[in-house]
Amino acid sequence: EARAAMQAILDAREAMLEHVPIPVWHRRAGLDISYRNRAARDLVGDGSPAERVGRGLAQRAQRSSSEQTESTNVVVDGRRRLIEIVESPAADGAVVGHARDVTQLAETQDELARHVAAHGELLQKLTTAIAIYGRDKRLRLFNNAFVELWQLDRRWLATEPDFSAVIELLRHRRRLP
């Protein structure tokens, strides 16, 4: 009866994992996959690029006893996707893995970087001196007109000094009262 109860619990957990939209899998100590849910079957199939990356991560996770993560490009449903694969050591040398699609995040970060670069180029062309400080009051962006107006060292400004350091230097050089 205890064995039947334990099997019922295991069956319920497996049924639950089958409906999770995130690919998850379990590896035995020898790193062969002993279970993969529906979402993982195509992604970490035998010989797939994600499986090769995952196996290498699983080896490192076993050796280091710490979670290992790597992103790789794979083709899913005919579309190129950037997948982050995570392998975490579990009991008795086993390793548990999961993956998530980070394509949209990477595309958004790339688009943001393009916008920042475009704004930076535009600001450099302006003849008005501009300095942009972050929430931490550190200099994040400055243009050529700012450097020329205050006669500051571009390399020093690139170290992202805080606002008070810039003001203090200008006072020291008698550029501000």
PDB file of C-alpha atoms in Angstrom:
ATOM      1  CA  GLU A   1       0.000   0.000   0.000  1.00  0.00           C
ATOM      2  CA  ALA A   2       2.866   2.411   0.798  1.00  0.00           C
ATOM      3  CA  ARG A   3       4.412   1.551  -2.543  1.00  0.00           C
ATOM      4  CA  ALA A   4       1.133   2.328  -4.346  1.00  0.00           C
ATOM      5  CA  ALA A   5       0.845   5.652  -2.510  1.00  0.00           C
ATOM      6  CA  MET A   6       4.404   6.584  -3.470  1.00  0.00           C
ATOM      7  CA  GLN A   7       3.745   5.644  -7.101  1.00  0.00           C
ATOM      8  CA  ALA A   8       0.590   7.791  -7.082  1.00  0.00           C
ATOM      9  CA  ILE A   9       2.637  10.765  -5.859  1.00  0.00           C
ATOM     10  CA  LEU A  10       5.269  10.203  -8.540  1.00  0.00           C
ATOM     11  CA  ASP A  11       2.603   9.857 -11.238  1.00  0.00           C
ATOM     12  CA  ALA A  12       0.942  13.094 -10.082  1.00  0.00           C
ATOM     13  CA  ARG A  13       4.264  14.951 -10.199  1.00  0.00           C
ATOM     14  CA  GLU A  14       5.019  13.639 -13.664  1.00  0.00           C
ATOM     15  CA  ALA A  15       1.524  14.627 -14.877  1.00  0.00           C
ATOM     16  CA  MET A  16       2.068  18.103 -13.445  1.00  0.00           C
ATOM     17  CA  LEU A  17       5.468  18.461 -15.149  1.00  0.00           C
ATOM     18  CA  GLU A  18       3.977  17.386 -18.467  1.00  0.00           C
ATOM     19  CA  HIS A  19       1.788  20.509 -18.428  1.00  0.00           C
ATOM     20  CA  VAL A  20       4.534  22.969 -17.477  1.00  0.00           C
ATOM     21  CA  PRO A  21       5.354  25.049 -20.597  1.00  0.00           C
ATOM     22  CA  ILE A  22       9.025  25.287 -19.594  1.00  0.00           C
ATOM     23  CA  PRO A  23      11.317  22.480 -20.788  1.00  0.00           C
ATOM     24  CA  VAL A  24      12.558  20.490 -17.771  1.00  0.00           C
ATOM     25  CA  TRP A  25      14.524  17.241 -17.550  1.00  0.00           C
ATOM     26  CA  HIS A  26      16.358  14.949 -15.156  1.00  0.00           C
ATOM     27  CA  ARG A  27      19.710  13.274 -15.737  1.00  0.00           C
ATOM     28  CA  ARG A  28      21.030  10.219 -13.957  1.00  0.00           C
ATOM     29  CA  ALA A  29      24.538  10.335 -12.478  1.00  0.00           C
ATOM     30  CA  GLY A  30      25.872   9.063 -15.841  1.00  0.00           C
ATOM     31  CA  LEU A  31      24.243  12.146 -17.448  1.00  0.00           C
ATOM     32  CA  ASP A  32      21.760  10.186 -19.566  1.00  0.00           C
ATOM     33  CA  ILE A  33      18.360  11.855 -19.528  1.00  0.00           C
ATOM     34  CA  SER A  34      15.940   9.738 -17.507  1.00  0.00           C
ATOM     35  CA  TYR A  35      12.955  12.091 -17.852  1.00  0.00           C
ATOM     36  CA  ARG A  36      11.979  15.091 -19.952  1.00  0.00           C
ATOM     37  CA  ASN A  37       8.610  16.788 -20.020  1.00  0.00           C
ATOM     38  CA  ARG A  38       6.613  17.448 -23.176  1.00  0.00           C
ATOM     39  CA  ALA A  39       8.175  20.899 -23.669  1.00  0.00           C
ATOM     40  CA  ALA A  40      11.686  19.408 -23.483  1.00  0.00           C
ATOM     41  CA  ARG A  41      11.264  16.411 -25.765  1.00  0.00           C
ATOM     42  CA  ASP A  42      12.114  18.168 -29.020  1.00  0.00           C
ATOM     43  CA  LEU A  43      14.569  20.625 -27.478  1.00  0.00           C
ATOM     44  CA  VAL A  44      16.840  18.144 -25.700  1.00  0.00           C
ATOM     45  CA  GLY A  45      16.399  15.158 -27.973  1.00  0.00           C
ATOM     46  CA  ASP A  46      19.300  12.798 -28.555  1.00  0.00           C
ATOM     47  CA  GLY A  47      22.091  14.574 -30.432  1.00  0.00           C
ATOM     48  CA  SER A  48      20.334  17.943 -30.544  1.00  0.00           C
ATOM     49  CA  PRO A  49      22.495  21.063 -30.175  1.00  0.00           C
ATOM     50  CA  ALA A  50      20.745  21.906 -26.898  1.00  0.00           C
ATOM     51  CA  GLU A  51      21.428  18.384 -25.598  1.00  0.00           C
ATOM     52  CA  ARG A  52      25.135  18.684 -26.419  1.00  0.00           C
ATOM     53  CA  VAL A  53      25.351  22.027 -24.609  1.00  0.00           C
ATOM     54  CA  GLY A  54      23.280  20.664 -21.731  1.00  0.00           C
ATOM     55  CA  ARG A  55      25.456  17.579 -21.319  1.00  0.00           C
ATOM     56  CA  GLY A  56      28.592  19.730 -21.092  1.00  0.00           C
ATOM     57  CA  LEU A  57      26.906  21.974 -18.543  1.00  0.00           C
ATOM     58  CA  ALA A  58      25.736  18.931 -16.576  1.00  0.00           C
ATOM     59  CA  GLN A  59      29.318  17.643 -16.398  1.00  0.00           C
ATOM     60  CA  ARG A  60      30.498  20.997 -15.084  1.00  0.00           C
ATOM     61  CA  ALA A  61      27.592  21.123 -12.618  1.00  0.00           C
ATOM     62  CA  GLN A  62      28.548  17.705 -11.257  1.00  0.00           C
ATOM     63  CA  ARG A  63      32.236  18.628 -10.909  1.00  0.00           C
ATOM     64  CA  SER A  64      31.629  22.045  -9.355  1.00  0.00           C
ATOM     65  CA  SER A  65      28.496  21.170  -7.361  1.00  0.00           C
ATOM     66  CA  SER A  66      27.005  24.424  -8.625  1.00  0.00           C
ATOM     67  CA  GLU A  67      24.431  25.471 -11.177  1.00  0.00           C
ATOM     68  CA  GLN A  68      25.763  26.043 -14.700  1.00  0.00           C
ATOM     69  CA  THR A  69      24.113  28.248 -17.330  1.00  0.00           C
ATOM     70  CA  GLU A  70      24.783  28.878 -21.000  1.00  0.00           C
ATOM     71  CA  SER A  71      22.842  30.351 -23.894  1.00  0.00           C
ATOM     72  CA  THR A  72      22.835  28.772 -27.326  1.00  0.00           C
ATOM     73  CA  ASN A  73      21.027  29.270 -30.614  1.00  0.00           C
ATOM     74  CA  VAL A  74      18.702  26.482 -31.716  1.00  0.00           C
ATOM     75  CA  VAL A  75      16.043  26.073 -34.359  1.00  0.00           C
ATOM     76  CA  VAL A  76      12.579  25.521 -32.884  1.00  0.00           C
ATOM     77  CA  ASP A  77       9.601  25.072 -35.240  1.00  0.00           C
ATOM     78  CA  GLY A  78      11.729  26.391 -38.103  1.00  0.00           C
ATOM     79  CA  ARG A  79      12.702  29.580 -36.265  1.00  0.00           C
ATOM     80  CA  ARG A  80      16.064  30.470 -34.771  1.00  0.00           C
ATOM     81  CA  ARG A  81      15.746  30.972 -31.009  1.00  0.00           C
ATOM     82  CA  LEU A  82      18.208  31.888 -28.270  1.00  0.00           C
ATOM     83  CA  ILE A  83      17.748  29.389 -25.460  1.00  0.00           C
ATOM     84  CA  GLU A  84      19.258  29.675 -21.979  1.00  0.00           C
ATOM     85  CA  ILE A  85      20.044  26.204 -20.635  1.00  0.00           C
ATOM     86  CA  VAL A  86      20.501  25.612 -16.910  1.00  0.00           C
ATOM     87  CA  GLU A  87      21.845  22.420 -15.333  1.00  0.00           C
ATOM     88  CA  SER A  88      21.764  22.090 -11.530  1.00  0.00           C
ATOM     89  CA  PRO A  89      23.332  19.322  -9.448  1.00  0.00           C
ATOM     90  CA  ALA A  90      20.873  17.197  -7.473  1.00  0.00           C
ATOM     91  CA  ALA A  91      21.167  14.279  -5.052  1.00  0.00           C
ATOM     92  CA  ASP A  92      23.317  11.217  -5.804  1.00  0.00           C
ATOM     93  CA  GLY A  93      25.146  12.783  -8.757  1.00  0.00           C
ATOM     94  CA  ALA A  94      21.944  13.415 -10.704  1.00  0.00           C
ATOM     95  CA  VAL A  95      21.435  16.713 -12.518  1.00  0.00           C
ATOM     96  CA  VAL A  96      18.199  18.607 -13.140  1.00  0.00           C
ATOM     97  CA  GLY A  97      17.944  20.867 -16.175  1.00  0.00           C
ATOM     98  CA  HIS A  98      15.594  23.434 -17.587  1.00  0.00           C
ATOM     99  CA  ALA A  99      15.600  25.898 -20.468  1.00  0.00           C
ATOM    100  CA  ARG A 100      13.964  29.173 -21.305  1.00  0.00           C
ATOM    101  CA  ASP A 101      13.622  31.086 -24.512  1.00  0.00           C
ATOM    102  CA  VAL A 102      15.449  34.406 -24.126  1.00  0.00           C
ATOM    103  CA  THR A 103      15.172  35.441 -27.780  1.00  0.00           C
ATOM    104  CA  GLN A 104      12.822  38.347 -27.128  1.00  0.00           C
ATOM    105  CA  LEU A 105      14.936  39.602 -24.238  1.00  0.00           C
ATOM    106  CA  ALA A 106      18.095  39.515 -26.380  1.00  0.00           C
ATOM    107  CA  GLU A 107      16.316  41.272 -29.257  1.00  0.00           C
ATOM    108  CA  THR A 108      15.028  43.967 -26.893  1.00  0.00           C
ATOM    109  CA  GLN A 109      18.508  44.487 -25.428  1.00  0.00           C
ATOM    110  CA  ASP A 110      19.984  44.754 -28.932  1.00  0.00           C
ATOM    111  CA  GLU A 111      17.331  47.279 -29.953  1.00  0.00           C
ATOM    112  CA  LEU A 112      17.926  49.321 -26.816  1.00  0.00           C
ATOM    113  CA  ALA A 113      21.683  49.314 -27.477  1.00  0.00           C
ATOM    114  CA  ARG A 114      21.040  50.555 -31.036  1.00  0.00           C
ATOM    115  CA  HIS A 115      18.828  53.371 -29.719  1.00  0.00           C
ATOM    116  CA  VAL A 116      21.389  54.377 -27.095  1.00  0.00           C
ATOM    117  CA  ALA A 117      24.147  54.388 -29.732  1.00  0.00           C
ATOM    118  CA  ALA A 118      22.008  56.477 -32.094  1.00  0.00           C
ATOM    119  CA  HIS A 119      21.197  58.979 -29.344  1.00  0.00           C
ATOM    120  CA  GLY A 120      24.863  59.102 -28.376  1.00  0.00           C
ATOM    121  CA  GLU A 121      25.857  59.906 -31.959  1.00  0.00           C
ATOM    122  CA  LEU A 122      23.218  62.630 -32.127  1.00  0.00           C
ATOM    123  CA  LEU A 123      24.347  64.164 -28.826  1.00  0.00           C
ATOM    124  CA  GLN A 124      27.969  64.214 -30.012  1.00  0.00           C
ATOM    125  CA  LYS A 125      26.961  66.310 -33.020  1.00  0.00           C
ATOM    126  CA  LEU A 126      25.177  68.955 -30.942  1.00  0.00           C
ATOM    127  CA  THR A 127      27.049  72.175 -30.155  1.00  0.00           C
ATOM    128  CA  THR A 128      25.252  72.500 -26.817  1.00  0.00           C
ATOM    129  CA  ALA A 129      27.175  71.015 -23.892  1.00  0.00           C
ATOM    130  CA  ILE A 130      25.340  67.973 -22.513  1.00  0.00           C
ATOM    131  CA  ALA A 131      26.095  65.714 -19.559  1.00  0.00           C
ATOM    132  CA  ILE A 132      23.735  62.963 -18.441  1.00  0.00           C
ATOM    133  CA  TYR A 133      23.982  61.516 -14.947  1.00  0.00           C
ATOM    134  CA  GLY A 134      22.424  58.269 -13.733  1.00  0.00           C
ATOM    135  CA  ARG A 135      20.296  57.731 -10.638  1.00  0.00           C
ATOM    136  CA  ASP A 136      23.491  57.082  -8.703  1.00  0.00           C
ATOM    137  CA  LYS A 137      24.639  60.605  -9.723  1.00  0.00           C
ATOM    138  CA  ARG A 138      27.487  59.186 -11.838  1.00  0.00           C
ATOM    139  CA  LEU A 139      28.213  60.626 -15.276  1.00  0.00           C
ATOM    140  CA  ARG A 140      26.795  58.274 -17.905  1.00  0.00           C
ATOM    141  CA  LEU A 141      27.074  60.282 -21.103  1.00  0.00           C
ATOM    142  CA  PHE A 142      28.703  63.509 -22.215  1.00  0.00           C
ATOM    143  CA  ASN A 143      29.316  65.143 -25.555  1.00  0.00           C
ATOM    144  CA  ASN A 144      32.277  66.899 -27.152  1.00  0.00           C
ATOM    145  CA  ALA A 145      30.778  70.321 -26.457  1.00  0.00           C
ATOM    146  CA  PHE A 146      30.743  69.497 -22.708  1.00  0.00           C
ATOM    147  CA  VAL A 147      34.422  68.517 -22.815  1.00  0.00           C
ATOM    148  CA  GLU A 148      35.360  71.677 -24.691  1.00  0.00           C
ATOM    149  CA  LEU A 149      33.239  74.061 -22.596  1.00  0.00           C
ATOM    150  CA  TRP A 150      34.662  72.900 -19.276  1.00  0.00           C
ATOM    151  CA  GLN A 151      38.108  71.882 -20.620  1.00  0.00           C
ATOM    152  CA  LEU A 152      37.906  68.444 -19.003  1.00  0.00           C
ATOM    153  CA  ASP A 153      39.904  65.297 -19.669  1.00  0.00           C
ATOM    154  CA  ARG A 154      37.791  62.900 -21.738  1.00  0.00           C
ATOM    155  CA  ARG A 155      39.522  59.855 -20.159  1.00  0.00           C
ATOM    156  CA  TRP A 156      38.646  61.079 -16.663  1.00  0.00           C
ATOM    157  CA  LEU A 157      35.031  61.692 -17.674  1.00  0.00           C
ATOM    158  CA  ALA A 158      34.899  58.157 -19.129  1.00  0.00           C
ATOM    159  CA  THR A 159      35.534  56.804 -15.591  1.00  0.00           C
ATOM    160  CA  GLU A 160      31.995  58.006 -14.772  1.00  0.00           C
ATOM    161  CA  PRO A 161      32.816  60.392 -11.919  1.00  0.00           C
ATOM    162  CA  ASP A 162      29.919  61.432  -9.727  1.00  0.00           C
ATOM    163  CA  PHE A 163      28.340  64.862 -10.015  1.00  0.00           C
ATOM    164  CA  SER A 164      30.048  66.269  -6.917  1.00  0.00           C
ATOM    165  CA  ALA A 165      33.495  65.217  -8.212  1.00  0.00           C
ATOM    166  CA  VAL A 166      32.881  67.065 -11.482  1.00  0.00           C
ATOM    167  CA  ILE A 167      31.669  70.183  -9.656  1.00  0.00           C
ATOM    168  CA  GLU A 168      34.584  70.015  -7.211  1.00  0.00           C
ATOM    169  CA  LEU A 169      37.104  69.761 -10.066  1.00  0.00           C
ATOM    170  CA  LEU A 170      35.518  72.739 -11.850  1.00  0.00           C
ATOM    171  CA  ARG A 171      35.693  74.780  -8.628  1.00  0.00           C
ATOM    172  CA  HIS A 172      39.312  73.745  -8.071  1.00  0.00           C
ATOM    173  CA  ARG A 173      40.186  74.932 -11.588  1.00  0.00           C
ATOM    174  CA  ARG A 174      38.258  78.160 -10.931  1.00  0.00           C
ATOM    175  CA  ARG A 175      35.799  77.414 -13.722  1.00  0.00           C
ATOM    176  CA  LEU A 176      32.921  77.777 -11.219  1.00  0.00           C
ATOM    177  CA  PRO A 177      32.554  80.220  -8.327  1.00  0.00           C
TER     178      PRO A 177
END
